[in-house]
Amino acid sequence: DTAVSQTPKYLVTQMGNDKSIKCEQNLGHDTMYWYKQDSKKFLKIMFSYNNKELIINETVPNRFSPKSPDKAHLNLHINSLELGDSAVYFCASSQEAWTDTQYFGPGTRLTVL
Amino acid sequence: GENVEQHPSTLSVQEGDSAVIKCTYSDSASNYFPWYKQELGKRPQLIIDIRSNVGEKKDQRIAVTLNKTAKHFSLHITETQPEDSAVYFCAASITGFQKLVFGTGTRLLVSP
């Protein structure tokens, strides 16, 4: 009964490939997020969805495309992967946007070779 | 502005000592200030939060203080234990941009 789950946990791929990360939450939350945590541990917001609608899209290359098929799922697709995309990607969810506890998934460690 | 500055970047204490981590924010409209703890290889987890209508909040050995005038807030951990060792992140809501901005993190090491 994991609250926020992500798959896969590890992803190793070659430059130029396309990959997807999936996220699901069973908390009934309205808002979901994608964060990127780089090697220096900085946590940076990438996208946020509220009730399947995109509410924030930070300055992220358009190679990154989020998709929310329903309120409980927020997937991240990445095209033409680059070395600099290597990081840990966290999905999170909260009931209210931005002023409520965010529950993070376990993270997906992406390594681009 | 969207900056949240966090200090120190690393903090080493002996077990039983207190630890204080400080953050400053730039958006005067910020009204929500959570603190997250991230153990090695794990996900960030909320440990305490405070809203702008409150000056201090405590939960057992953890307390957070907020000074809205100076735009800074602090995490205080008393009687530290080795299991408190982790990276701690402060964050502030940026109302106009509808997002939470995280500080750069503080690596706390508690030595037995």
mmCIF file of C-alpha atoms in Angstrom:
data_model
loop_
_atom_site.group_PDB
_atom_site.id
_atom_site.type_symbol
_atom_site.label_atom_id
_atom_site.label_comp_id
_atom_site.label_asym_id
_atom_site.label_seq_id
_atom_site.Cartn_x
_atom_site.Cartn_y
_atom_site.Cartn_z
ATOM 1 C CA ASP A 1 0.000 0.000 0.000
ATOM 2 C CA THR A 2 2.781 2.405 -0.989
ATOM 3 C CA ALA A 3 1.518 5.990 -1.050
ATOM 4 C CA VAL A 4 3.592 7.298 -3.998
ATOM 5 C CA SER A 5 5.329 4.796 -6.245
ATOM 6 C CA GLN A 6 7.635 5.217 -9.210
ATOM 7 C CA THR A 7 8.985 2.847 -11.823
ATOM 8 C CA PRO A 8 11.660 2.069 -12.633
ATOM 9 C CA LYS A 9 13.899 2.646 -9.623
ATOM 10 C CA TYR A 10 17.032 2.629 -11.771
ATOM 11 C CA LEU A 11 17.378 3.514 -15.424
ATOM 12 C CA VAL A 12 20.650 3.246 -17.333
ATOM 13 C CA THR A 13 20.576 4.222 -20.980
ATOM 14 C CA GLN A 14 22.601 5.595 -23.857
ATOM 15 C CA MET A 15 22.654 9.188 -25.039
ATOM 16 C CA GLY A 16 20.011 9.897 -27.630
ATOM 17 C CA ASN A 17 17.529 7.305 -26.377
ATOM 18 C CA ASP A 18 13.951 8.038 -25.289
ATOM 19 C CA LYS A 19 12.747 6.843 -21.894
ATOM 20 C CA SER A 20 9.724 7.137 -19.592
ATOM 21 C CA ILE A 21 9.293 7.166 -15.833
ATOM 22 C CA LYS A 22 5.911 6.340 -14.323
ATOM 23 C CA CYS A 23 4.410 7.649 -11.108
ATOM 24 C CA GLU A 24 1.266 6.657 -9.244
ATOM 25 C CA GLN A 25 -0.230 7.898 -5.982
ATOM 26 C CA ASN A 26 -3.015 6.234 -4.006
ATOM 27 C CA LEU A 27 -3.559 9.099 -1.558
ATOM 28 C CA GLY A 28 -6.397 10.691 -3.483
ATOM 29 C CA HIS A 29 -4.377 13.893 -3.871
ATOM 30 C CA ASP A 30 -5.244 16.517 -6.449
ATOM 31 C CA THR A 31 -1.724 17.745 -7.195
ATOM 32 C CA MET A 32 1.326 15.892 -8.490
ATOM 33 C CA TYR A 33 4.858 17.067 -9.185
ATOM 34 C CA TRP A 34 8.121 16.076 -10.816
ATOM 35 C CA TYR A 35 11.392 17.160 -9.208
ATOM 36 C CA LYS A 36 14.965 16.722 -10.384
ATOM 37 C CA GLN A 37 17.737 16.191 -7.831
ATOM 38 C CA ASP A 38 21.211 16.595 -9.258
ATOM 39 C CA SER A 39 24.525 15.265 -7.964
ATOM 40 C CA LYS A 40 24.835 18.209 -5.561
ATOM 41 C CA LYS A 41 21.464 17.247 -4.061
ATOM 42 C CA PHE A 42 19.662 20.378 -5.262
ATOM 43 C CA LEU A 43 15.914 19.729 -5.514
ATOM 44 C CA LYS A 44 14.326 21.594 -8.387
ATOM 45 C CA ILE A 45 10.697 21.587 -9.468
ATOM 46 C CA MET A 46 10.128 20.624 -13.096
ATOM 47 C CA PHE A 47 6.367 20.280 -13.493
ATOM 48 C CA SER A 48 3.197 20.383 -11.490
ATOM 49 C CA TYR A 49 -0.270 19.088 -12.328
ATOM 50 C CA ASN A 50 -3.511 19.813 -10.523
ATOM 51 C CA ASN A 51 -6.491 17.625 -11.432
ATOM 52 C CA LYS A 52 -4.714 16.530 -14.620
ATOM 53 C CA GLU A 53 -4.066 20.123 -15.679
ATOM 54 C CA LEU A 54 -0.535 21.480 -16.025
ATOM 55 C CA ILE A 55 -0.151 24.383 -13.575
ATOM 56 C CA ILE A 56 3.559 24.956 -13.700
ATOM 57 C CA ASN A 57 6.246 24.214 -16.209
ATOM 58 C CA GLU A 58 9.662 25.414 -15.151
ATOM 59 C CA THR A 59 12.397 26.203 -17.628
ATOM 60 C CA VAL A 60 12.813 22.591 -18.610
ATOM 61 C CA PRO A 61 13.934 21.581 -22.130
ATOM 62 C CA ASN A 62 10.992 20.544 -24.267
ATOM 63 C CA ARG A 63 12.598 17.103 -24.546
ATOM 64 C CA PHE A 64 10.825 16.521 -21.220
ATOM 65 C CA SER A 65 7.095 15.946 -21.559
ATOM 66 C CA PRO A 66 4.831 15.108 -18.636
ATOM 67 C CA LYS A 67 1.547 13.308 -19.109
ATOM 68 C CA SER A 68 -1.251 12.878 -16.610
ATOM 69 C CA PRO A 69 -3.797 10.295 -17.817
ATOM 70 C CA ASP A 70 -5.769 10.684 -14.570
ATOM 71 C CA LYS A 71 -5.442 12.328 -11.158
ATOM 72 C CA ALA A 72 -3.509 9.389 -9.708
ATOM 73 C CA HIS A 73 -0.825 9.167 -12.389
ATOM 74 C CA LEU A 74 1.841 11.511 -13.681
ATOM 75 C CA ASN A 75 4.369 10.121 -16.118
ATOM 76 C CA LEU A 76 7.518 11.744 -17.446
ATOM 77 C CA HIS A 77 8.782 11.078 -20.945
ATOM 78 C CA ILE A 78 12.247 12.201 -21.964
ATOM 79 C CA ASN A 79 13.369 12.365 -25.590
ATOM 80 C CA SER A 80 16.924 12.406 -26.930
ATOM 81 C CA LEU A 81 18.559 11.873 -23.555
ATOM 82 C CA GLU A 82 21.730 13.851 -22.796
ATOM 83 C CA LEU A 83 24.537 13.297 -20.291
ATOM 84 C CA GLY A 84 23.278 16.246 -18.238
ATOM 85 C CA ASP A 85 19.935 14.524 -17.702
ATOM 86 C CA SER A 86 21.617 12.095 -15.297
ATOM 87 C CA ALA A 87 20.007 12.714 -11.904
ATOM 88 C CA VAL A 88 17.446 11.336 -9.489
ATOM 89 C CA TYR A 89 13.893 12.189 -10.490
ATOM 90 C CA PHE A 90 11.285 12.347 -7.747
ATOM 91 C CA CYS A 91 7.564 12.314 -8.182
ATOM 92 C CA ALA A 92 5.482 13.826 -5.363
ATOM 93 C CA SER A 93 1.872 14.537 -4.540
ATOM 94 C CA SER A 94 -0.109 16.755 -2.182
ATOM 95 C CA GLN A 95 -3.752 17.556 -1.550
ATOM 96 C CA GLU A 96 -3.399 21.319 -1.934
ATOM 97 C CA ALA A 97 -0.900 22.812 -4.340
ATOM 98 C CA TRP A 98 2.234 24.261 -2.757
ATOM 99 C CA THR A 99 0.967 24.879 0.786
ATOM 100 C CA ASP A 100 0.458 21.313 1.900
ATOM 101 C CA THR A 101 2.641 18.342 2.789
ATOM 102 C CA GLN A 102 4.236 16.829 -0.284
ATOM 103 C CA TYR A 103 4.685 13.061 -0.283
ATOM 104 C CA PHE A 104 7.610 11.930 -2.388
ATOM 105 C CA GLY A 105 8.066 8.749 -4.322
ATOM 106 C CA PRO A 106 11.223 6.636 -3.873
ATOM 107 C CA GLY A 107 12.949 8.296 -6.809
ATOM 108 C CA THR A 108 14.274 7.068 -10.151
ATOM 109 C CA ARG A 109 18.025 7.224 -10.620
ATOM 110 C CA LEU A 110 18.651 7.966 -14.295
ATOM 111 C CA THR A 111 22.148 7.437 -15.665
ATOM 112 C CA VAL A 112 22.866 8.489 -19.234
ATOM 113 C CA LEU A 113 26.045 7.002 -20.735
ATOM 114 C CA GLY B 1 12.192 36.881 -6.106
ATOM 115 C CA GLU B 2 12.396 33.117 -5.837
ATOM 116 C CA ASN B 3 15.527 32.530 -3.783
ATOM 117 C CA VAL B 4 15.755 30.465 -0.624
ATOM 118 C CA GLU B 5 19.215 30.516 0.918
ATOM 119 C CA GLN B 6 20.190 27.858 3.432
ATOM 120 C CA HIS B 7 23.136 27.726 5.843
ATOM 121 C CA PRO B 8 25.301 25.969 6.736
ATOM 122 C CA SER B 9 25.834 23.504 3.907
ATOM 123 C CA THR B 10 27.359 20.993 6.331
ATOM 124 C CA LEU B 11 27.043 20.720 10.087
ATOM 125 C CA SER B 12 28.849 18.275 12.359
ATOM 126 C CA VAL B 13 27.783 17.895 15.984
ATOM 127 C CA GLN B 14 28.317 15.471 18.823
ATOM 128 C CA GLU B 15 25.438 13.317 19.988
ATOM 129 C CA GLY B 16 23.377 15.230 22.525
ATOM 130 C CA ASP B 17 24.295 18.659 21.148
ATOM 131 C CA SER B 18 21.798 21.001 19.501
ATOM 132 C CA ALA B 19 21.795 21.770 15.790
ATOM 133 C CA VAL B 20 20.447 24.882 14.096
ATOM 134 C CA ILE B 21 19.892 25.349 10.373
ATOM 135 C CA LYS B 22 18.896 28.744 8.980
ATOM 136 C CA CYS B 23 17.087 29.814 5.825
ATOM 137 C CA THR B 24 16.230 33.152 4.309
ATOM 138 C CA TYR B 25 13.667 33.831 1.616
ATOM 139 C CA SER B 26 13.051 36.764 -0.681
ATOM 140 C CA ASP B 27 9.306 36.700 -1.435
ATOM 141 C CA SER B 28 7.470 38.701 1.221
ATOM 142 C CA ALA B 29 4.214 36.962 0.216
ATOM 143 C CA SER B 30 5.556 33.493 1.120
ATOM 144 C CA ASN B 31 3.237 31.893 3.658
ATOM 145 C CA TYR B 32 4.259 28.247 3.999
ATOM 146 C CA PHE B 33 7.645 26.983 5.191
ATOM 147 C CA PRO B 34 8.213 23.227 5.394
ATOM 148 C CA TRP B 35 11.337 21.309 6.368
ATOM 149 C CA TYR B 36 12.205 17.994 4.765
ATOM 150 C CA LYS B 37 14.686 15.345 5.881
ATOM 151 C CA GLN B 38 16.383 13.118 3.317
ATOM 152 C CA GLU B 39 18.365 10.139 4.526
ATOM 153 C CA LEU B 40 21.025 8.682 2.268
ATOM 154 C CA GLY B 41 19.465 7.040 -0.761
ATOM 155 C CA LYS B 42 15.924 7.747 0.448
ATOM 156 C CA ARG B 43 13.139 10.131 -0.461
ATOM 157 C CA PRO B 44 12.650 13.552 1.200
ATOM 158 C CA GLN B 45 10.102 13.413 4.030
ATOM 159 C CA LEU B 46 8.388 16.267 5.818
ATOM 160 C CA ILE B 47 9.465 16.633 9.442
ATOM 161 C CA ILE B 48 7.812 19.912 10.401
ATOM 162 C CA ASP B 49 6.238 22.944 8.771
ATOM 163 C CA ILE B 50 5.128 26.398 9.799
ATOM 164 C CA ARG B 51 2.718 28.924 8.330
ATOM 165 C CA SER B 52 3.124 32.670 8.290
ATOM 166 C CA ASN B 53 0.549 33.307 11.021
ATOM 167 C CA VAL B 54 2.686 31.454 13.588
ATOM 168 C CA GLY B 55 6.075 32.423 15.008
ATOM 169 C CA GLU B 56 7.179 29.078 16.407
ATOM 170 C CA LYS B 57 6.183 25.429 16.299
ATOM 171 C CA LYS B 58 7.550 22.452 18.229
ATOM 172 C CA ASP B 59 7.348 18.713 17.822
ATOM 173 C CA GLN B 60 9.319 16.818 20.461
ATOM 174 C CA ARG B 61 13.011 17.508 19.762
ATOM 175 C CA ILE B 62 12.348 19.574 16.656
ATOM 176 C CA ALA B 63 11.264 23.206 16.512
ATOM 177 C CA VAL B 64 10.950 25.778 13.779
ATOM 178 C CA THR B 65 10.935 29.557 14.236
ATOM 179 C CA LEU B 66 9.823 32.158 11.725
ATOM 180 C CA ASN B 67 10.718 35.834 11.576
ATOM 181 C CA LYS B 68 8.559 37.374 8.860
ATOM 182 C CA THR B 69 10.047 40.827 9.217
ATOM 183 C CA ALA B 70 13.555 39.569 8.593
ATOM 184 C CA LYS B 71 12.315 36.903 6.169
ATOM 185 C CA HIS B 72 14.146 34.063 7.785
ATOM 186 C CA PHE B 73 13.227 30.807 9.472
ATOM 187 C CA SER B 74 15.250 28.228 11.357
ATOM 188 C CA LEU B 75 15.158 24.550 12.277
ATOM 189 C CA HIS B 76 16.292 23.612 15.770
ATOM 190 C CA ILE B 77 17.062 20.029 16.743
ATOM 191 C CA THR B 78 17.829 19.386 20.400
ATOM 192 C CA GLU B 79 19.503 16.332 21.943
ATOM 193 C CA THR B 80 20.715 15.156 18.552
ATOM 194 C CA GLN B 81 21.042 11.446 17.884
ATOM 195 C CA PRO B 82 23.034 9.566 15.206
ATOM 196 C CA GLU B 83 19.756 8.792 13.400
ATOM 197 C CA ASP B 84 19.281 12.538 12.887
ATOM 198 C CA SER B 85 22.173 12.377 10.394
ATOM 199 C CA ALA B 86 20.714 13.286 6.987
ATOM 200 C CA VAL B 87 20.347 16.146 4.529
ATOM 201 C CA TYR B 88 17.783 18.728 5.635
ATOM 202 C CA PHE B 89 15.988 20.999 3.183
ATOM 203 C CA CYS B 90 14.026 24.114 3.963
ATOM 204 C CA ALA B 91 11.469 25.406 1.485
ATOM 205 C CA ALA B 92 9.231 28.408 0.990
ATOM 206 C CA SER B 93 6.051 28.800 -1.011
ATOM 207 C CA ILE B 94 6.279 31.353 -3.796
ATOM 208 C CA THR B 95 2.675 32.427 -4.064
ATOM 209 C CA GLY B 96 2.769 34.410 -7.271
ATOM 210 C CA PHE B 97 4.416 31.542 -9.112
ATOM 211 C CA GLN B 98 2.456 28.767 -7.372
ATOM 212 C CA LYS B 99 5.458 26.715 -6.373
ATOM 213 C CA LEU B 100 7.659 25.601 -3.525
ATOM 214 C CA VAL B 101 11.314 26.579 -3.743
ATOM 215 C CA PHE B 102 13.793 24.447 -1.828
ATOM 216 C CA GLY B 103 16.971 25.576 -0.141
ATOM 217 C CA THR B 104 20.284 24.035 -1.138
ATOM 218 C CA GLY B 105 20.290 21.550 1.742
ATOM 219 C CA THR B 106 22.316 21.041 4.926
ATOM 220 C CA ARG B 107 24.162 17.809 5.516
ATOM 221 C CA LEU B 108 23.940 17.106 9.255
ATOM 222 C CA LEU B 109 26.318 14.566 10.754
ATOM 223 C CA VAL B 110 25.789 13.507 14.352
ATOM 224 C CA SER B 111 28.750 11.637 15.805
ATOM 225 C CA PRO B 112 28.244 9.195 18.687
#
